[in-house]
Coordinates of C-alpha atoms in Angstrom, one line a residue:
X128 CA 121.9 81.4 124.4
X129 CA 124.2 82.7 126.9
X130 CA 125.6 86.4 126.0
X131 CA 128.4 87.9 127.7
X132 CA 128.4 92.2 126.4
X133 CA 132.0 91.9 127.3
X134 CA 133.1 88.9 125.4
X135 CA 133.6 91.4 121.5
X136 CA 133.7 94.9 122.1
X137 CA 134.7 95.0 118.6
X138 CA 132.9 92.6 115.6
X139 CA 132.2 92.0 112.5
X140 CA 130.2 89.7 110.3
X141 CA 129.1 88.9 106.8
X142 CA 126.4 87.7 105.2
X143 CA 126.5 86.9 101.6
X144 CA 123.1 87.0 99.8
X145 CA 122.6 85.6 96.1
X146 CA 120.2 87.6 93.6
X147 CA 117.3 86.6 95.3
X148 CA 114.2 88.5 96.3
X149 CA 114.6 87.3 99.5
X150 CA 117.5 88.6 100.4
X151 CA 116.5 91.8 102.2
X152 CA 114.4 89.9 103.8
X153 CA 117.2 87.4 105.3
X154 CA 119.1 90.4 105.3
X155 CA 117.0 92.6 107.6
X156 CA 116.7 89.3 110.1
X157 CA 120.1 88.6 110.7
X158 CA 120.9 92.4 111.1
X159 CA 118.1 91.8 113.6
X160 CA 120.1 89.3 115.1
X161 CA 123.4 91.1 115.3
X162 CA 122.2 93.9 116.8
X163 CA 120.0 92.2 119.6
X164 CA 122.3 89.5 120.8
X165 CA 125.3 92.4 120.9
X166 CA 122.8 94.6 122.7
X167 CA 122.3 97.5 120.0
X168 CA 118.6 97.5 120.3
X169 CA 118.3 101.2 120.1
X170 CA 120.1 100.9 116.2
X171 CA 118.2 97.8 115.3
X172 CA 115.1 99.2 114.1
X173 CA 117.2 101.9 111.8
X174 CA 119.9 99.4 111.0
X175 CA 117.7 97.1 109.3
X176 CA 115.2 100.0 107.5
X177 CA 118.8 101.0 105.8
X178 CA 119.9 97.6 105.0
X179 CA 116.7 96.6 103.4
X180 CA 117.2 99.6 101.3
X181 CA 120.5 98.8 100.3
X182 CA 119.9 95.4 99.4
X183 CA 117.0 95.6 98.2
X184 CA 119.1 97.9 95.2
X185 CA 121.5 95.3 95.4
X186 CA 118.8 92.8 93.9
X187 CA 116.8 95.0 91.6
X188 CA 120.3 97.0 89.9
X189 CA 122.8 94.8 90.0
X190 CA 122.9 90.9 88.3
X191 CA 124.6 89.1 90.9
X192 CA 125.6 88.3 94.3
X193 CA 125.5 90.8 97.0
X194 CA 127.4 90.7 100.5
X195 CA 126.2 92.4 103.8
X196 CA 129.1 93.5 106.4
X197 CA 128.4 94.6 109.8
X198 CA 131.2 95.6 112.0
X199 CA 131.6 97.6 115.6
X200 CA 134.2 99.6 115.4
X201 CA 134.3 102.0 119.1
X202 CA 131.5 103.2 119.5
X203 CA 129.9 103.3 115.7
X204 CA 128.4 100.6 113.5
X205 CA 129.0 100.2 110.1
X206 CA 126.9 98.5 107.6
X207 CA 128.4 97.8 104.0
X208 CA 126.5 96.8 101.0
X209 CA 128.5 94.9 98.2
X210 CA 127.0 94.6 94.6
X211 CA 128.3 94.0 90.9
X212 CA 126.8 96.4 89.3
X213 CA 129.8 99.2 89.7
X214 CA 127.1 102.3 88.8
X215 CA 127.4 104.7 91.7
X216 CA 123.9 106.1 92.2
X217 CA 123.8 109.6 92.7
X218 CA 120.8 111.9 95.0
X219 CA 121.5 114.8 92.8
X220 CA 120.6 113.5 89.6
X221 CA 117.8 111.0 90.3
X222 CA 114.2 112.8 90.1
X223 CA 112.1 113.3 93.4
X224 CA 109.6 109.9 93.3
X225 CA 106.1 111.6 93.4
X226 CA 104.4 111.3 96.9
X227 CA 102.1 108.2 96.5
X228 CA 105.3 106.2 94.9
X229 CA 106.1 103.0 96.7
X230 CA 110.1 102.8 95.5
X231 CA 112.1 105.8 94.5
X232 CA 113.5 106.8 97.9
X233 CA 115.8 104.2 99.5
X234 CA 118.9 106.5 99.5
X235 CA 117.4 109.4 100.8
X236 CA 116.6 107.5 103.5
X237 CA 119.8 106.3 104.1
X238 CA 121.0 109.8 103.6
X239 CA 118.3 111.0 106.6
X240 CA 119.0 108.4 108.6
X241 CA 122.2 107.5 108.9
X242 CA 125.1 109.0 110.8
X243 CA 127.1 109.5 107.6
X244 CA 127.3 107.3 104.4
X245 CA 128.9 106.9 101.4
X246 CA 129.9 104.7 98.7
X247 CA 132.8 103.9 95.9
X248 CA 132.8 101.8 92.9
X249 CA 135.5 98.9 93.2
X250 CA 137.8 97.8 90.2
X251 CA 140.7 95.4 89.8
X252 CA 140.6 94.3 93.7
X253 CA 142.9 91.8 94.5
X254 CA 140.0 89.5 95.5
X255 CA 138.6 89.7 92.4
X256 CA 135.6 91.9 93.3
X257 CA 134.1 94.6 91.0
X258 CA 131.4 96.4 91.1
X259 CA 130.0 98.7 94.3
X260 CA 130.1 99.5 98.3
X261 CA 127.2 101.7 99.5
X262 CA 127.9 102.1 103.2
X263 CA 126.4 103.9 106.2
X264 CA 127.2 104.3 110.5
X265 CA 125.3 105.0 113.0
X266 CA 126.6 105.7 116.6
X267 CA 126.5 102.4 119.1
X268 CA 125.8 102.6 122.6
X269 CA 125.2 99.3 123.8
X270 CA 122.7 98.7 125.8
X271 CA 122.8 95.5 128.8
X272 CA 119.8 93.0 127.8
X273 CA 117.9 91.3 130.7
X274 CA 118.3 87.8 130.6

């Protein structure tokens, strides 16, 4: 595939996923993708940790479809996570998973990881979408790949 860095300095893509329990998997590749073929292989690793998480929510909270958008804006990433369920979930109130827990801590991770995050419920969008965005950035330096 040929790549040219300075073809998009600016992008974005979306990946809609259904209510699958593949879908962080899919997810996590084609953030994989982005990332690698726009030379952001320093955020890849991170990027797709924090994806997972967020979809991975997507699937087990919400009962329907969920959409992935990744977009360069300057020099910061953003990754938004769309779902129907329009429950905010909140750090504050959720109780600390106990150490040997396998689930229980995908926000905090975001929260660690991630340059800044956030999220708002959506209602009575002009597209017809309800429910939630959980987003998070992480600053983009992009890297030249080797051919």
């Amino acid at each position: 595939m040929s790549h040219d860095p300075e073809l998009a300095d600016d992008w974005e893509y979306t990946l809609q996923v259904p209510s699958d329990p593949m879908a962080p998997c899919i997810a996590r590749r084609t953030l994989r993708t982005i990332f690698e073929e726009h030379g952001f292989l320093e955020l890849a690793d991170t990027a797709e940790l924090l994806t997972s998480e967020l979809v991975t929510n997507a699937y087990r909270y919400s009962d329907g479809p969920a959409s992935v958008r990744v977009k360069r804006d300057g020099d910061r990433v953003r990754v938004a996570v769309w779902d129907t369920n329009p429950r905010l979930p909140s750090l504050d109130a959720a109780p600390r998973p106990d150490e040997e827990a396998e689930q229980g801590r995908g926000l905090e991770l975001v929260q660690w990881c991630a340059d800044s995050w956030g999220g708002y419920t959506l209602r009575d969008q002009p597209q017809g979408l309800e429910g939630k965005l959980i987003w998070f950035e992480l600053g983009a330096r992009r890297q030249q790949r080797v051919p």
